[in-house]
């Protein structure tokens, strides 16, 4: 575990020392806020559910978001109980308020990739945009020093797995 922790910290230090700019310091909190509570993804889900043409995709996305929340936030975070980098390095200057919940996996990232994965499965054209937004939200969590890279990677994997499982389950019912 120390090897992973060392790699995680080295990546975060690189981001902190080499990638911070005054513009990014303003943009990244806005990008991360899009993923707070799955806000942007819930909004997109509601729009899809309101559309006759895309209601099925909206149902799958809602299922994927519920599944990823139950697994990631409800179970895995409480089993693993990993502290956040901003807790482990309290001297770091923070651009956002330090979250109080556990770090592993990244909930912002998991929800983003759960939703973006559903979009990608159902529309390659829009899926690329969704994956780009999900990736920006995931990177913002590293930039803002609230997650380790392995938290974000686990969020990507969990989110995509939930998207796939939800899509497969929907095929049995639609």
mmCIF file with all atom_site columns, N, CA and C in Angstrom, residues 5-39:
data_model
loop_
_atom_site.group_PDB
_atom_site.id
_atom_site.type_symbol
_atom_site.label_atom_id
_atom_site.label_alt_id
_atom_site.label_comp_id
_atom_site.label_asym_id
_atom_site.label_entity_id
_atom_site.label_seq_id
_atom_site.pdbx_PDB_ins_code
_atom_site.Cartn_x
_atom_site.Cartn_y
_atom_site.Cartn_z
_atom_site.occupancy
_atom_site.B_iso_or_equiv
_atom_site.pdbx_formal_charge
_atom_site.auth_seq_id
_atom_site.auth_comp_id
_atom_site.auth_asym_id
_atom_site.auth_atom_id
_atom_site.pdbx_PDB_model_num
ATOM 1   N N  . UNK A 1 5  ? 0.498   4.715  -2.239  1.00 0.00 ? 5  UNK A N  1
ATOM 2   C CA . UNK A 1 5  ? 0.427   6.010  -1.545  1.00 0.00 ? 5  UNK A CA 1
ATOM 3   C C  . UNK A 1 5  ? 1.538   6.941  -2.024  1.00 0.00 ? 5  UNK A C  1
ATOM 4   N N  . UNK A 1 6  ? 2.740   6.411  -2.221  1.00 0.00 ? 6  UNK A N  1
ATOM 5   C CA . UNK A 1 6  ? 3.859   7.230  -2.706  1.00 0.00 ? 6  UNK A CA 1
ATOM 6   C C  . UNK A 1 6  ? 3.620   7.716  -4.128  1.00 0.00 ? 6  UNK A C  1
ATOM 7   N N  . UNK A 1 7  ? 3.139   6.829  -4.984  1.00 0.00 ? 7  UNK A N  1
ATOM 8   C CA . UNK A 1 7  ? 2.833   7.225  -6.367  1.00 0.00 ? 7  UNK A CA 1
ATOM 9   C C  . UNK A 1 7  ? 1.736   8.288  -6.364  1.00 0.00 ? 7  UNK A C  1
ATOM 10  N N  . UNK A 1 8  ? 0.684   8.041  -5.586  1.00 0.00 ? 8  UNK A N  1
ATOM 11  C CA . UNK A 1 8  ? -0.408  9.013  -5.476  1.00 0.00 ? 8  UNK A CA 1
ATOM 12  C C  . UNK A 1 8  ? 0.115   10.388 -5.066  1.00 0.00 ? 8  UNK A C  1
ATOM 13  N N  . UNK A 1 9  ? 0.920   10.423 -4.021  1.00 0.00 ? 9  UNK A N  1
ATOM 14  C CA . UNK A 1 9  ? 1.405   11.703 -3.505  1.00 0.00 ? 9  UNK A CA 1
ATOM 15  C C  . UNK A 1 9  ? 2.334   12.387 -4.507  1.00 0.00 ? 9  UNK A C  1
ATOM 16  N N  . UNK A 1 10 ? 3.169   11.615 -5.189  1.00 0.00 ? 10 UNK A N  1
ATOM 17  C CA . UNK A 1 10 ? 4.063   12.214 -6.189  1.00 0.00 ? 10 UNK A CA 1
ATOM 18  C C  . UNK A 1 10 ? 3.276   12.845 -7.335  1.00 0.00 ? 10 UNK A C  1
ATOM 19  N N  . UNK A 1 11 ? 2.213   12.193 -7.765  1.00 0.00 ? 11 UNK A N  1
ATOM 20  C CA . UNK A 1 11 ? 1.371   12.764 -8.826  1.00 0.00 ? 11 UNK A CA 1
ATOM 21  C C  . UNK A 1 11 ? 0.706   14.047 -8.332  1.00 0.00 ? 11 UNK A C  1
ATOM 22  N N  . UNK A 1 12 ? 0.174   14.027 -7.124  1.00 0.00 ? 12 UNK A N  1
ATOM 23  C CA . UNK A 1 12 ? -0.472  15.224 -6.581  1.00 0.00 ? 12 UNK A CA 1
ATOM 24  C C  . UNK A 1 12 ? 0.514   16.376 -6.429  1.00 0.00 ? 12 UNK A C  1
ATOM 25  N N  . UNK A 1 13 ? 1.710   16.077 -5.970  1.00 0.00 ? 13 UNK A N  1
ATOM 26  C CA . UNK A 1 13 ? 2.729   17.124 -5.822  1.00 0.00 ? 13 UNK A CA 1
ATOM 27  C C  . UNK A 1 13 ? 3.089   17.703 -7.187  1.00 0.00 ? 13 UNK A C  1
ATOM 28  N N  . UNK A 1 14 ? 3.206   16.840 -8.201  1.00 0.00 ? 14 UNK A N  1
ATOM 29  C CA . UNK A 1 14 ? 3.488   17.317 -9.553  1.00 0.00 ? 14 UNK A CA 1
ATOM 30  C C  . UNK A 1 14 ? 2.391   18.282 -10.016 1.00 0.00 ? 14 UNK A C  1
ATOM 31  N N  . UNK A 1 15 ? 1.141   17.896 -9.809  1.00 0.00 ? 15 UNK A N  1
ATOM 32  C CA . UNK A 1 15 ? 0.020   18.756 -10.209 1.00 0.00 ? 15 UNK A CA 1
ATOM 33  C C  . UNK A 1 15 ? 0.077   20.080 -9.456  1.00 0.00 ? 15 UNK A C  1
ATOM 34  N N  . UNK A 1 16 ? 0.331   20.005 -8.150  1.00 0.00 ? 16 UNK A N  1
ATOM 35  C CA . UNK A 1 16 ? 0.376   21.223 -7.339  1.00 0.00 ? 16 UNK A CA 1
ATOM 36  C C  . UNK A 1 16 ? 1.515   22.151 -7.761  1.00 0.00 ? 16 UNK A C  1
ATOM 37  N N  . UNK A 1 17 ? 2.664   21.583 -8.068  1.00 0.00 ? 17 UNK A N  1
ATOM 38  C CA . UNK A 1 17 ? 3.847   22.396 -8.372  1.00 0.00 ? 17 UNK A CA 1
ATOM 39  C C  . UNK A 1 17 ? 3.941   22.816 -9.836  1.00 0.00 ? 17 UNK A C  1
ATOM 40  N N  . UNK A 1 18 ? 3.455   22.006 -10.758 1.00 0.00 ? 18 UNK A N  1
ATOM 41  C CA . UNK A 1 18 ? 3.695   22.257 -12.189 1.00 0.00 ? 18 UNK A CA 1
ATOM 42  C C  . UNK A 1 18 ? 2.468   22.692 -12.981 1.00 0.00 ? 18 UNK A C  1
ATOM 43  N N  . UNK A 1 19 ? 1.280   22.477 -12.465 1.00 0.00 ? 19 UNK A N  1
ATOM 44  C CA . UNK A 1 19 ? 0.091   22.715 -13.280 1.00 0.00 ? 19 UNK A CA 1
ATOM 45  C C  . UNK A 1 19 ? -0.801  23.849 -12.781 1.00 0.00 ? 19 UNK A C  1
ATOM 46  N N  . UNK A 1 20 ? -0.539  24.363 -11.602 1.00 0.00 ? 20 UNK A N  1
ATOM 47  C CA . UNK A 1 20 ? -1.402  25.416 -11.067 1.00 0.00 ? 20 UNK A CA 1
ATOM 48  C C  . UNK A 1 20 ? -1.153  26.746 -11.759 1.00 0.00 ? 20 UNK A C  1
ATOM 49  N N  . UNK A 1 21 ? -2.257  27.382 -12.158 1.00 0.00 ? 21 UNK A N  1
ATOM 50  C CA . UNK A 1 21 ? -2.213  28.739 -12.704 1.00 0.00 ? 21 UNK A CA 1
ATOM 51  C C  . UNK A 1 21 ? -3.357  29.518 -12.072 1.00 0.00 ? 21 UNK A C  1
ATOM 52  N N  . UNK A 1 22 ? -3.308  30.830 -12.155 1.00 0.00 ? 22 UNK A N  1
ATOM 53  C CA . UNK A 1 22 ? -4.384  31.632 -11.563 1.00 0.00 ? 22 UNK A CA 1
ATOM 54  C C  . UNK A 1 22 ? -5.713  31.377 -12.278 1.00 0.00 ? 22 UNK A C  1
ATOM 55  N N  . UNK A 1 23 ? -5.676  31.165 -13.594 1.00 0.00 ? 23 UNK A N  1
ATOM 56  C CA . UNK A 1 23 ? -6.904  30.860 -14.333 1.00 0.00 ? 23 UNK A CA 1
ATOM 57  C C  . UNK A 1 23 ? -7.480  29.514 -13.892 1.00 0.00 ? 23 UNK A C  1
ATOM 58  N N  . UNK A 1 24 ? -6.628  28.497 -13.833 1.00 0.00 ? 24 UNK A N  1
ATOM 59  C CA . UNK A 1 24 ? -7.092  27.164 -13.415 1.00 0.00 ? 24 UNK A CA 1
ATOM 60  C C  . UNK A 1 24 ? -7.592  27.187 -11.972 1.00 0.00 ? 24 UNK A C  1
ATOM 61  N N  . UNK A 1 25 ? -6.993  28.020 -11.131 1.00 0.00 ? 25 UNK A N  1
ATOM 62  C CA . UNK A 1 25 ? -7.444  28.131 -9.743  1.00 0.00 ? 25 UNK A CA 1
ATOM 63  C C  . UNK A 1 25 ? -8.875  28.659 -9.663  1.00 0.00 ? 25 UNK A C  1
ATOM 64  N N  . UNK A 1 26 ? -9.303  29.394 -10.673 1.00 0.00 ? 26 UNK A N  1
ATOM 65  C CA . UNK A 1 26 ? -10.685 29.891 -10.715 1.00 0.00 ? 26 UNK A CA 1
ATOM 66  C C  . UNK A 1 26 ? -11.621 28.897 -11.414 1.00 0.00 ? 26 UNK A C  1
ATOM 67  N N  . UNK A 1 27 ? -11.116 28.229 -12.450 1.00 0.00 ? 27 UNK A N  1
ATOM 68  C CA . UNK A 1 27 ? -11.944 27.338 -13.268 1.00 0.00 ? 27 UNK A CA 1
ATOM 69  C C  . UNK A 1 27 ? -12.212 25.997 -12.580 1.00 0.00 ? 27 UNK A C  1
ATOM 70  N N  . UNK A 1 28 ? -11.218 25.422 -11.947 1.00 0.00 ? 28 UNK A N  1
ATOM 71  C CA . UNK A 1 28 ? -11.368 24.072 -11.379 1.00 0.00 ? 28 UNK A CA 1
ATOM 72  C C  . UNK A 1 28 ? -12.438 23.972 -10.290 1.00 0.00 ? 28 UNK A C  1
ATOM 73  N N  . UNK A 1 29 ? -12.581 24.959 -9.389  1.00 0.00 ? 29 UNK A N  1
ATOM 74  C CA . UNK A 1 29 ? -13.694 24.854 -8.434  1.00 0.00 ? 29 UNK A CA 1
ATOM 75  C C  . UNK A 1 29 ? -15.064 24.864 -9.119  1.00 0.00 ? 29 UNK A C  1
ATOM 76  N N  . UNK A 1 30 ? -15.187 25.588 -10.226 1.00 0.00 ? 30 UNK A N  1
ATOM 77  C CA . UNK A 1 30 ? -16.450 25.610 -10.974 1.00 0.00 ? 30 UNK A CA 1
ATOM 78  C C  . UNK A 1 30 ? -16.701 24.244 -11.603 1.00 0.00 ? 30 UNK A C  1
ATOM 79  N N  . UNK A 1 31 ? -15.669 23.679 -12.214 1.00 0.00 ? 31 UNK A N  1
ATOM 80  C CA . UNK A 1 31 ? -15.811 22.358 -12.840 1.00 0.00 ? 31 UNK A CA 1
ATOM 81  C C  . UNK A 1 31 ? -16.165 21.308 -11.801 1.00 0.00 ? 31 UNK A C  1
ATOM 82  N N  . UNK A 1 32 ? -15.493 21.345 -10.659 1.00 0.00 ? 32 UNK A N  1
ATOM 83  C CA . UNK A 1 32 ? -15.782 20.338 -9.627  1.00 0.00 ? 32 UNK A CA 1
ATOM 84  C C  . UNK A 1 32 ? -17.203 20.498 -9.094  1.00 0.00 ? 32 UNK A C  1
ATOM 85  N N  . UNK A 1 33 ? -17.705 21.741 -9.058  1.00 0.00 ? 33 UNK A N  1
ATOM 86  C CA . UNK A 1 33 ? -19.068 21.957 -8.555  1.00 0.00 ? 33 UNK A CA 1
ATOM 87  C C  . UNK A 1 33 ? -20.119 21.321 -9.467  1.00 0.00 ? 33 UNK A C  1
ATOM 88  N N  . UNK A 1 34 ? -19.792 21.152 -10.752 1.00 0.00 ? 34 UNK A N  1
ATOM 89  C CA . UNK A 1 34 ? -20.717 20.473 -11.664 1.00 0.00 ? 34 UNK A CA 1
ATOM 90  C C  . UNK A 1 34 ? -20.953 19.025 -11.233 1.00 0.00 ? 34 UNK A C  1
ATOM 91  N N  . UNK A 1 35 ? -19.941 18.433 -10.604 1.00 0.00 ? 35 UNK A N  1
ATOM 92  C CA . UNK A 1 35 ? -20.061 17.053 -10.150 1.00 0.00 ? 35 UNK A CA 1
ATOM 93  C C  . UNK A 1 35 ? -20.577 16.913 -8.733  1.00 0.00 ? 35 UNK A C  1
ATOM 94  N N  . UNK A 1 36 ? -20.712 18.022 -8.008  1.00 0.00 ? 36 UNK A N  1
ATOM 95  C CA . UNK A 1 36 ? -21.180 17.965 -6.620  1.00 0.00 ? 36 UNK A CA 1
ATOM 96  C C  . UNK A 1 36 ? -22.621 17.472 -6.566  1.00 0.00 ? 36 UNK A C  1
ATOM 97  N N  . UNK A 1 37 ? -22.819 16.383 -5.862  1.00 0.00 ? 37 UNK A N  1
ATOM 98  C CA . UNK A 1 37 ? -24.141 15.775 -5.791  1.00 0.00 ? 37 UNK A CA 1
ATOM 99  C C  . UNK A 1 37 ? -24.607 15.242 -7.138  1.00 0.00 ? 37 UNK A C  1
ATOM 100 N N  . UNK A 1 38 ? -23.657 15.067 -8.056  1.00 0.00 ? 38 UNK A N  1
ATOM 101 C CA . UNK A 1 38 ? -24.009 14.616 -9.402  1.00 0.00 ? 38 UNK A CA 1
ATOM 102 C C  . UNK A 1 38 ? -24.862 15.629 -10.146 1.00 0.00 ? 38 UNK A C  1
ATOM 103 N N  . UNK A 1 39 ? -24.766 16.909 -9.738  1.00 0.00 ? 39 UNK A N  1
ATOM 104 C CA . UNK A 1 39 ? -25.652 17.969 -10.211 1.00 0.00 ? 39 UNK A CA 1
ATOM 105 C C  . UNK A 1 39 ? -25.872 17.967 -11.720 1.00 0.00 ? 39 UNK A C  1
#
